Coordinates of C-alpha atoms and ligand atoms in Angstrom, one line a residue:
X1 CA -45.1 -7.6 -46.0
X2 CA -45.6 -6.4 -42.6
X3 CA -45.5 -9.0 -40.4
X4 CA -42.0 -9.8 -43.1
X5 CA -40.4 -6.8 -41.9
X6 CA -41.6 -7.0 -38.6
X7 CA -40.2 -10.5 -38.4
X8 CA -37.0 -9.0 -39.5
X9 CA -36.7 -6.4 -37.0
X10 CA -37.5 -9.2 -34.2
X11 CA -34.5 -10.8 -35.9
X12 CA -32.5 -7.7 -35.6
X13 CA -34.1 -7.5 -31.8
X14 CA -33.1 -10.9 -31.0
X15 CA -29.6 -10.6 -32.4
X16 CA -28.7 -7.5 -30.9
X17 CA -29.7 -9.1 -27.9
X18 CA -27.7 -11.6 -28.4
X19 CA -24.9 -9.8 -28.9
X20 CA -25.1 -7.4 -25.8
X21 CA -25.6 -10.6 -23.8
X22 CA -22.4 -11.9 -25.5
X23 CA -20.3 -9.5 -25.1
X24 CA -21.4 -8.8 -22.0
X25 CA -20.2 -12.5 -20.8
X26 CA -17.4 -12.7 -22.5
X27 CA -14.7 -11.8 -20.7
X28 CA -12.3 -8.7 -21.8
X29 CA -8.6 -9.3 -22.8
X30 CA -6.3 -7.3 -22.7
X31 CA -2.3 -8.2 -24.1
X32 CA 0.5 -6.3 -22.6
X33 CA 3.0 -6.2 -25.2
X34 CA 7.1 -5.6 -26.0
X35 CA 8.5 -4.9 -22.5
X36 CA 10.3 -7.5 -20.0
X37 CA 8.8 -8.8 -17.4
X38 CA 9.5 -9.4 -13.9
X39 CA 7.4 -12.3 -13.0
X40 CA 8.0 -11.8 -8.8
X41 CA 9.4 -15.5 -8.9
X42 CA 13.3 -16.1 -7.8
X43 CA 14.1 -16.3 -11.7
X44 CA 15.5 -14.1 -14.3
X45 CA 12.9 -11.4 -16.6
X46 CA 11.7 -12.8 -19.2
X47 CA 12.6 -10.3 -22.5
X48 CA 10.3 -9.0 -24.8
X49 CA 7.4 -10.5 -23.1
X50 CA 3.8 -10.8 -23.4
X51 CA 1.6 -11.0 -20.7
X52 CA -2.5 -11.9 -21.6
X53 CA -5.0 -11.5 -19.4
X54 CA -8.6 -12.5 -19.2
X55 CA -11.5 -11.3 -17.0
X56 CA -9.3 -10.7 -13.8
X57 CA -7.0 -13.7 -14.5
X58 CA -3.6 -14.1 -16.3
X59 CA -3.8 -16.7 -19.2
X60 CA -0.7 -16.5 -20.6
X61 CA 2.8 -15.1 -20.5
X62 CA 6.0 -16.1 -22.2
X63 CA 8.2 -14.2 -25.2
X64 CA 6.3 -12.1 -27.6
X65 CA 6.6 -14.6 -30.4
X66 CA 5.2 -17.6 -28.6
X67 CA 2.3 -15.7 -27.5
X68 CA -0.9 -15.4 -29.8
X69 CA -2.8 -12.4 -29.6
X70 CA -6.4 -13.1 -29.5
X71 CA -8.4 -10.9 -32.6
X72 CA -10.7 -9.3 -29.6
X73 CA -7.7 -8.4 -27.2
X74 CA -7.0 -4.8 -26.4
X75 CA -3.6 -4.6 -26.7
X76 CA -1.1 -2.4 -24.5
X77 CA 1.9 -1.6 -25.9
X78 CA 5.0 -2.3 -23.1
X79 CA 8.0 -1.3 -25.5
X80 CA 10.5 -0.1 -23.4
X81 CA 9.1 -0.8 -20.7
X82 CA 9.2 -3.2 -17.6
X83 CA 6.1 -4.9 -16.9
X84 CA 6.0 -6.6 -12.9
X85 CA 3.0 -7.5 -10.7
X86 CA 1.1 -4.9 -9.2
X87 CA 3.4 -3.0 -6.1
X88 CA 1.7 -3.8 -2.4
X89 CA 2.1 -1.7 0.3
X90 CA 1.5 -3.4 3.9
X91 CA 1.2 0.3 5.8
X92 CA -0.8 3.1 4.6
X93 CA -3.1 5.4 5.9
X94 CA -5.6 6.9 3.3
X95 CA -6.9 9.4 5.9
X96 CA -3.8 11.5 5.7
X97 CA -2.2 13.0 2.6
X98 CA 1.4 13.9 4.2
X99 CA 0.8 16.9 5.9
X100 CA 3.4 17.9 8.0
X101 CA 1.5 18.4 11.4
X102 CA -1.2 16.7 12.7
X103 CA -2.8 18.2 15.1
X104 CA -3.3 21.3 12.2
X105 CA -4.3 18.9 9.8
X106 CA -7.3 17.2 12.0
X107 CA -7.9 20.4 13.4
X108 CA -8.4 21.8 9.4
X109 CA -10.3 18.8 8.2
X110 CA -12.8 19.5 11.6
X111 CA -13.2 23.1 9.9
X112 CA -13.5 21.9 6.4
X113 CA -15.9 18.9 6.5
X114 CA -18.3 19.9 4.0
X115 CA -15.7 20.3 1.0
X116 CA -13.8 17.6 2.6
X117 CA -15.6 14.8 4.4
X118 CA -13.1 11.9 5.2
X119 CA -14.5 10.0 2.3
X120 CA -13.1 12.4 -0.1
X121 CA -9.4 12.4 1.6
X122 CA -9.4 8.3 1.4
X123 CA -10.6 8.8 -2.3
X124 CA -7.6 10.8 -3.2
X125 CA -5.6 8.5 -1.4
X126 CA -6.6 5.5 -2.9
X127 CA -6.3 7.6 -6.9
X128 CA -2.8 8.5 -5.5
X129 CA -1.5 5.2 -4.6
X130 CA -3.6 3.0 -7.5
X131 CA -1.9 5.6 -10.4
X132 CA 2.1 5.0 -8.3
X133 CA 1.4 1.1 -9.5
X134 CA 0.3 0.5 -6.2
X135 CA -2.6 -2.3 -6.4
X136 CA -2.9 -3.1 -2.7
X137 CA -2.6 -1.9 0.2
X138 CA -3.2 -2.7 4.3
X139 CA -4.4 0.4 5.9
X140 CA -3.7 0.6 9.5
X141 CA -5.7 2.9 11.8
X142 CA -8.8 5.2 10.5
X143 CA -12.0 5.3 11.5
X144 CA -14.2 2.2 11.4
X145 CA -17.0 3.3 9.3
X146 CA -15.6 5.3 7.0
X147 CA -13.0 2.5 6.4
X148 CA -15.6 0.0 5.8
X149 CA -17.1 2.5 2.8
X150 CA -14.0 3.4 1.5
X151 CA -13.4 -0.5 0.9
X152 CA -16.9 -0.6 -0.2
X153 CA -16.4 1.9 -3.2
X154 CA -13.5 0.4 -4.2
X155 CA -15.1 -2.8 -5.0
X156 CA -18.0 -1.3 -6.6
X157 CA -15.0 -0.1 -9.0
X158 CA -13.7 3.6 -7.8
X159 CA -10.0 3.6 -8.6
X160 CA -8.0 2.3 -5.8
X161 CA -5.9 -0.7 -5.1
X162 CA -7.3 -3.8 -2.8
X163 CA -7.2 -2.6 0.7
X164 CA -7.3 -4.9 3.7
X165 CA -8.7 -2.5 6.4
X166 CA -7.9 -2.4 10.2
X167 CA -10.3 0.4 11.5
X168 CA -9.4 2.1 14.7
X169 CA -6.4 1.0 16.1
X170 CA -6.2 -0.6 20.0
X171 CA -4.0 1.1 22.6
X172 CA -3.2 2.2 25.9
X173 CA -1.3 4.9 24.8
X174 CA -3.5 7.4 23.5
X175 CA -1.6 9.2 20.6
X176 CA -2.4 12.4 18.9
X177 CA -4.8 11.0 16.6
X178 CA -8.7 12.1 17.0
X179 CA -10.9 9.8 19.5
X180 CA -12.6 8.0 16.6
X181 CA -9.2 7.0 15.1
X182 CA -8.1 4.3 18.4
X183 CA -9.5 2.7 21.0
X184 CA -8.2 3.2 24.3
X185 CA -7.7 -0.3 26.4
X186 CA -7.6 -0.5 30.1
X187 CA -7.4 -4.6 30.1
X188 CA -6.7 -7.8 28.4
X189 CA -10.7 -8.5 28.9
X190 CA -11.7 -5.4 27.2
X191 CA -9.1 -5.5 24.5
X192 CA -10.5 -9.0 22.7
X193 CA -13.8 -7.5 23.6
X194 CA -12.6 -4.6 21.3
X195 CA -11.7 -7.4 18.7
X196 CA -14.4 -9.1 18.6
X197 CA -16.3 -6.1 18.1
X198 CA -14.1 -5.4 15.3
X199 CA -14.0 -8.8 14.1
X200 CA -18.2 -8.7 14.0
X201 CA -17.7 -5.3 12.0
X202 CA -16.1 -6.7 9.0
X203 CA -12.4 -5.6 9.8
X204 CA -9.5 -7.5 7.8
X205 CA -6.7 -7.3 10.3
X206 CA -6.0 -6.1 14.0
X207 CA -3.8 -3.0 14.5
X208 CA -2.2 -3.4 18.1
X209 CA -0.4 0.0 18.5
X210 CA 2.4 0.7 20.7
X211 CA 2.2 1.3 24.8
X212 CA 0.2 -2.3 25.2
X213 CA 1.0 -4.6 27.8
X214 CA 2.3 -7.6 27.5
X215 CA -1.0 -9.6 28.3
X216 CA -3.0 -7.3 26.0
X217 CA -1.1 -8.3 23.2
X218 CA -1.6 -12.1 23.9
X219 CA -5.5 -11.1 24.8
X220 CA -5.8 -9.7 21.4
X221 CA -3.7 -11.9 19.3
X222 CA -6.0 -15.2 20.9
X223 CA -9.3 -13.3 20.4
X224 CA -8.2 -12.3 16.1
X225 CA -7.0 -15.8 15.6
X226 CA -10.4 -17.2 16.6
X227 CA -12.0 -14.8 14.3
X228 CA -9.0 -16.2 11.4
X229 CA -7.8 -12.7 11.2
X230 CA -4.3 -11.1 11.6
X231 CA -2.7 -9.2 14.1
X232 CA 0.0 -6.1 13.2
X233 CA 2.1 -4.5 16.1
X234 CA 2.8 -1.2 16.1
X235 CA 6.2 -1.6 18.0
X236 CA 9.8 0.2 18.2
X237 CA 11.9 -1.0 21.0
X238 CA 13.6 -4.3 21.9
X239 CA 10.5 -5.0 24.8
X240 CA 7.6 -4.4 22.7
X241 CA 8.7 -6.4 19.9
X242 CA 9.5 -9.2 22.2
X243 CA 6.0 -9.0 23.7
X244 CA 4.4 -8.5 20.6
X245 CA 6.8 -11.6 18.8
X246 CA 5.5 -13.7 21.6
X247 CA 2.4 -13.6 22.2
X248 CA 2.3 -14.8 18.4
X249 CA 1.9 -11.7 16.6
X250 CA 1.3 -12.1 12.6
X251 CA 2.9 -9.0 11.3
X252 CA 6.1 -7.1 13.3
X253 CA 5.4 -3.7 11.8
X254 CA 8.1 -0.7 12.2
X255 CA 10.7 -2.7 14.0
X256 CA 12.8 -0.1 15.4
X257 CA 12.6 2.1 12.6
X258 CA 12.3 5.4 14.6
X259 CA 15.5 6.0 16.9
X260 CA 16.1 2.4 18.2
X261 CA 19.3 0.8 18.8
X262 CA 19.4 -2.7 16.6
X263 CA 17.9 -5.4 18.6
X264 CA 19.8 -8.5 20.4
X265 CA 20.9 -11.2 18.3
X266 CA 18.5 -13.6 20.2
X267 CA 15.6 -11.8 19.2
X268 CA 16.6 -11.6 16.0
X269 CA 17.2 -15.4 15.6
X270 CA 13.4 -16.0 16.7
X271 CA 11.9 -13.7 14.0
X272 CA 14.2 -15.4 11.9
X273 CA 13.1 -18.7 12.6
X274 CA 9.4 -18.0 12.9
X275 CA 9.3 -16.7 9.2
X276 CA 7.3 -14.1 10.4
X277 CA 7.3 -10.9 8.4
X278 CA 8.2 -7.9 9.0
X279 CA 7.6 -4.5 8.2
X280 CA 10.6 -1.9 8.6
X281 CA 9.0 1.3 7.2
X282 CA 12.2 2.5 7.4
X283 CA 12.1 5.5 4.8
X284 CA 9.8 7.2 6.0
X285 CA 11.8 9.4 8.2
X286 CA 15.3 8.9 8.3
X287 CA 15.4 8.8 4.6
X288 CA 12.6 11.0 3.6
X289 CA 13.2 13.6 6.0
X290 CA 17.4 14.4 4.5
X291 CA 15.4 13.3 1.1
X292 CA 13.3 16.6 1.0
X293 CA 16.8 18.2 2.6
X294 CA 18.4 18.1 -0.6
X295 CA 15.3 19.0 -2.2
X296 CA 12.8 20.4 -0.9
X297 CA 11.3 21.0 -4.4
X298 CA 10.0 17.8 -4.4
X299 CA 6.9 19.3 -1.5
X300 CA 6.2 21.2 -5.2
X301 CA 5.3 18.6 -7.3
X302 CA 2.1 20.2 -9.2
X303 CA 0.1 16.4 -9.3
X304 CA -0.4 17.3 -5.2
X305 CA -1.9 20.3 -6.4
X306 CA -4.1 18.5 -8.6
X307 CA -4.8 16.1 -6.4
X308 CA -5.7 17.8 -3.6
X309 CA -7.4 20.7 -4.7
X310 CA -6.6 24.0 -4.4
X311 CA -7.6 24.8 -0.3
X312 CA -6.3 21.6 0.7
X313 CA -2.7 21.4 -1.4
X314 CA -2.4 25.7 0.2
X315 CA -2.8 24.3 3.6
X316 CA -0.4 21.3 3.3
X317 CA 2.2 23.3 1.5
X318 CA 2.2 25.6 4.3
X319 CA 2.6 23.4 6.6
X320 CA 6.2 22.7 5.4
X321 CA 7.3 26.0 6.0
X322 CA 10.6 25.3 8.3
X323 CA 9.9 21.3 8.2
X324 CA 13.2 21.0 9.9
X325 CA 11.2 21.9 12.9
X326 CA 8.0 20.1 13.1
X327 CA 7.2 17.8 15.8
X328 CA 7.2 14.8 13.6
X329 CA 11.2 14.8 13.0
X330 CA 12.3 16.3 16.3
X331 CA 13.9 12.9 17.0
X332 CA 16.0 13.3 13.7
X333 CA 19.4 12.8 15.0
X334 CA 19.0 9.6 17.1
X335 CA 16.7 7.9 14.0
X336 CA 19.7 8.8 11.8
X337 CA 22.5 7.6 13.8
X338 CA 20.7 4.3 14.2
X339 CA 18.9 3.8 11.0
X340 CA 21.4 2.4 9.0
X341 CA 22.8 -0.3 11.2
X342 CA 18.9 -1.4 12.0
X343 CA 17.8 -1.6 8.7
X344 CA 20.9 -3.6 7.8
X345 CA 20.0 -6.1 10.4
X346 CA 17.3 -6.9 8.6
X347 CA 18.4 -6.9 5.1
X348 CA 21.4 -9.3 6.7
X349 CA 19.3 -11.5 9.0
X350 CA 17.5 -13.4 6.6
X351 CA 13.8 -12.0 8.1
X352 CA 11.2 -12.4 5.7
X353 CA 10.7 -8.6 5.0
X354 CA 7.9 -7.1 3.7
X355 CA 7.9 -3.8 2.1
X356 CA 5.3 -0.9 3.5
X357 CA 5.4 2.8 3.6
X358 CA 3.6 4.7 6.4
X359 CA 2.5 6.8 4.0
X360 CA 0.4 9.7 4.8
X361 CA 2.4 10.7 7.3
X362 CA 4.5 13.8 7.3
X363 CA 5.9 14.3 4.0
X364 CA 5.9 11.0 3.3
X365 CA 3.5 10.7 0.2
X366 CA 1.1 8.3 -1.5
X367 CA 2.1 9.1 -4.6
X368 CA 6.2 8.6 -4.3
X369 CA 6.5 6.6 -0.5
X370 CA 6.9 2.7 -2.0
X371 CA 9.8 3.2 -4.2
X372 CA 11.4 5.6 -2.0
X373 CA 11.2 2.4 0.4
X374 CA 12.2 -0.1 -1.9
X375 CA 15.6 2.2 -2.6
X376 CA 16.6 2.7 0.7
X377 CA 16.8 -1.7 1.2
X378 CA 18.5 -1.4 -2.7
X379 CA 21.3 1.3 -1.5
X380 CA 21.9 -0.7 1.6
X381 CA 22.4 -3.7 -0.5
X382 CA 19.2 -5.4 -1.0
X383 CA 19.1 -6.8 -4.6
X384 CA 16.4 -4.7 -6.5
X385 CA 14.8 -8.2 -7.4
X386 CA 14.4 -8.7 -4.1
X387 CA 13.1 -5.8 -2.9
X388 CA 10.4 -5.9 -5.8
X389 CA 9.5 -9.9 -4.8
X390 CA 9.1 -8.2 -1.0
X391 CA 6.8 -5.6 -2.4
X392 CA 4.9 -8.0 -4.4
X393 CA 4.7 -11.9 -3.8
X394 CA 5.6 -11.5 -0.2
X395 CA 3.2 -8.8 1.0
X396 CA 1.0 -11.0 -1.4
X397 CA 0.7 -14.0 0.4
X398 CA 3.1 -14.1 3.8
X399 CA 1.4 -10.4 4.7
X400 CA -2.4 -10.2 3.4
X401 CA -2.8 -14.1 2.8
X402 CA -3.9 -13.6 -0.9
X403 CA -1.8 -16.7 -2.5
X404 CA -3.0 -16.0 -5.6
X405 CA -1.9 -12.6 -5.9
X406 CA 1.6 -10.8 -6.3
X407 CA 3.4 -12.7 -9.2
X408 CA 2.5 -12.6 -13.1
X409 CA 1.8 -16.2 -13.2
X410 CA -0.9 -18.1 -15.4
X411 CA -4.1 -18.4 -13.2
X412 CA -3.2 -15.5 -10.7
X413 CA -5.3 -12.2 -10.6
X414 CA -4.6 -9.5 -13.0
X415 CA -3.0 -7.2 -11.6
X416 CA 0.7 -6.2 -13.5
X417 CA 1.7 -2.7 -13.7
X418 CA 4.2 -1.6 -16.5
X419 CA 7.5 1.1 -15.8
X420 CA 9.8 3.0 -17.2
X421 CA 13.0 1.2 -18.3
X422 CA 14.7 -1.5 -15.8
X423 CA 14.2 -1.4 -12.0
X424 CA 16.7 -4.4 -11.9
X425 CA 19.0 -1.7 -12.8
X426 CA 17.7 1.5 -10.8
X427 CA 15.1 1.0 -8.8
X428 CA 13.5 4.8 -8.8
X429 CA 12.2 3.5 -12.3
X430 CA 9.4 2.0 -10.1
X431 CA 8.6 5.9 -10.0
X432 CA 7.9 5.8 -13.9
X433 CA 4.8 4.3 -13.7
X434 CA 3.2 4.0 -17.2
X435 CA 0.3 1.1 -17.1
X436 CA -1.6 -0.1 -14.1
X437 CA -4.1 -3.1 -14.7
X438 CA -5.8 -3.7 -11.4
X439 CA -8.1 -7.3 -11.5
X440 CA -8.0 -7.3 -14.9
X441 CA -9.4 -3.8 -15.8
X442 CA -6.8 -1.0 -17.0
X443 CA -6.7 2.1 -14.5
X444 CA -3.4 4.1 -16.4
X445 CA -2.1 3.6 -19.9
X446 CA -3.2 1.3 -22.1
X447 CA -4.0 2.4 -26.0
X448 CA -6.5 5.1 -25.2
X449 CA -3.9 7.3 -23.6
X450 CA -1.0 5.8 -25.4
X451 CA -0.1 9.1 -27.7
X452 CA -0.1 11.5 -24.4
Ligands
LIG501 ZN1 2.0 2.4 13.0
LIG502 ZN1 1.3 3.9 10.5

């Protein structure tokens, strides 16, 4: 009888063993139900679509009644809805939270490091910018280590999106960022020292900020591609994007975004023809700066709040007080007069254009800065598809090199976010973020908070 029932419980043992090991093999699914979908391919949404997803792969997508729902699924209701790949940002910066003064702001994180260490700022970022749909991101210019953590913690699961990390940036120009933020260049040798250094580190891309020579930026571009990694230049005028563009490289970021006249037609014709991306960053401010204009009760938005925490959110909001006059917009008038006709060179030219923020920087926030973007390209006659393939399949694969990421295709990584009603229509409804599945593992919505 005893050694019966203790065969039994072994049995019981053995089975529940079993089944832990089982389930924990078997990969989750999850089925995203009832809204259309924007697959990030040059072809019309699919209606009343379901897309299934298992591990951290799509399996299936198609119309709702082709598409069997495994038993085991969790499934995610998308009624209403519009579900889309994942949003990509090709220039953040998770060490600022859109503060509107920077030398303040480094100067109150210096006196605040024990409540918050840079860690903690990045880790609000990254919960900012994963819960706006945003599911990767390239952050240009923080410091090394802590950058190298921060992408650490996010792969051991902390909410955040995929971040390609550049760590300090290089530059002769020494801006009013802290030391540990840049490193300051005195030659061509020592800069693709600096990147091989970096390179050695673990770094995903090369920031080349502006004020670089001309043989610096083909020093540093020859030393990254022997390491297989990419360069982005931090560049404005006509000179330093024709430096940068020539020395070959990868990623054109800012582009005359900040008070530039348009650049000559023969420069234009040779990003053109390269394919090259790149980034305008045009938003963040000549159309976020008249943006908080009109309302300024957007700086009140209680998430920040949140967020932030109470010290922190007090000492950004006041640093808004009279925003019309901080440092950071003093140049308002000349980026204004000029930022239509630039941007509209590049929605014209035929450039490959990729779609990142700046975000972090003053009053340009994690939480709102990629729509905003995406709206400004819409208004100035951009098709919204367009503008949501740029934020998705092209940062994807022409910007971070991940082909298969950016489109809600069978056999690409999981990551499909759900909105609002149709961004085809109006794109703010990429504000309206309702579901976020990052690789395959659901970070907002879903049936637990369903009923909110
Ligand atoms: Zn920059
Ligand atoms: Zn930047």
């Amino acid at each position: 009888m005893r050694s019966l029932s203790r065969g039994i419980s072994q049995f019981v043992v053995a089975l529940a063993m079993l089944s832990v090991s089982l389930s924990a093999q078997a990969p989750k699914k999850i089925a995203m139900v009832g809204g259309m979908l924007i697959t990030g391919l040059e072809e019309p949404p699919i209606h009343h679509a379901t897309v299934l997803i298992e591990g951290n792969r799509i399996v299936a997508i198609g119309p709702m009644d082709q598409i069997k729902i495994p038993a085991d699924a969790t499934v995610v209701d998308t009624s209403g809805q519009t579900m889309l790949p994942g949003l990509i940002d090709t220039h953040v910066h998770m060490v600022l939270i859109g503060h509107g003064d920077y030398p303040r702001y480094f100067k109150w994180l210096d006196e605040h490091q024990k409540d918050y260490p840079l860690s903690r700022i990045m880790d609000i970022s990254a919960k900012q910018l994963l819960m706006a749909g945003v599911t990767s991101v390239v952050d240009l210019g923080a410091p090394l280590q802590e950058s190298l953590d921060l992408k650490e913690r996010i792969k051991k699961g902390m909410p955040g999106p995929r971040i390609q990390i550049s760590g300090p940036w290089l530059t002769r120009h020494v801006a009013i960022f802290p030391d540990r933020y840049q490193i300051n260049v005195t030659s061509p040798e020592q800069a693709a020292a600096e990147v091989d250094r970096l390179a050695a580190a673990g770094v995903d891309v090369i920031k080349a900020h502006a004020g670089l020579t001309r043989e610096d930026y083909f020093a540093i571009v020859a030393a990254a591609h022997k390491h297989k990694i990419k360069v982005h230049a931090h560049i404005y005028d006509e000179e330093a994007v024709r430096n940068a563009f020539d020395s070959g490289v990868d990623v054109l970021q800012h582009v005359g975004s900040a008070g530039t006249p348009p650049f000559s037609q023969k420069l234009m014709d040779d990003i053109v023809a390269s394919g090259r991306p790149v980034v305008p960053t045009a938003a963040h401010r000549v159309w976020v700066y008249p943006a908080t204009v009109d309302f300024p009760e957007r700086l009140d938005d209680p998430q920040y709040k949140e967020d932030l925490g109470e010290p922190l959110y007090s000492e950004m909001k006041s640093s808004f007080k009279n925003f019309t006059g901080l440092g950071y917009f003093t140049t308002m008038d000349r980026q204004m007069f000029f930022g239509d006709k630039s941007l509209e060179q590049w929605i014209t030219s035929g450039a490959v254009v990729s779609m990142g923020t700046d975000n972090g920087t003053p009053m340009n926030f994690h939480k709102d800065a990629l729509w905003r973007e995406l709206k400004v390209f819409v208004d100035h006659g951009m098709t919204p598809q367009r503008a949501i393939i740029d934020a998705t399949r092209i940062n994807a694969r022409n910007v971070m090199g991940i082909r298969d990421l950016g489109t809600v295709e069978v056999g690409k990584l999981a990551d499909v976010i759900a909105v609002e009603g149709n961004p085809l229509f109006d794109i703010a409804a990429l504000g309206q973020v309702k579901v976020v599945v990052k690789d395959g593992v659901i970070y907002k919505g879903g049936p637990e908070t369903k009923k909110k």
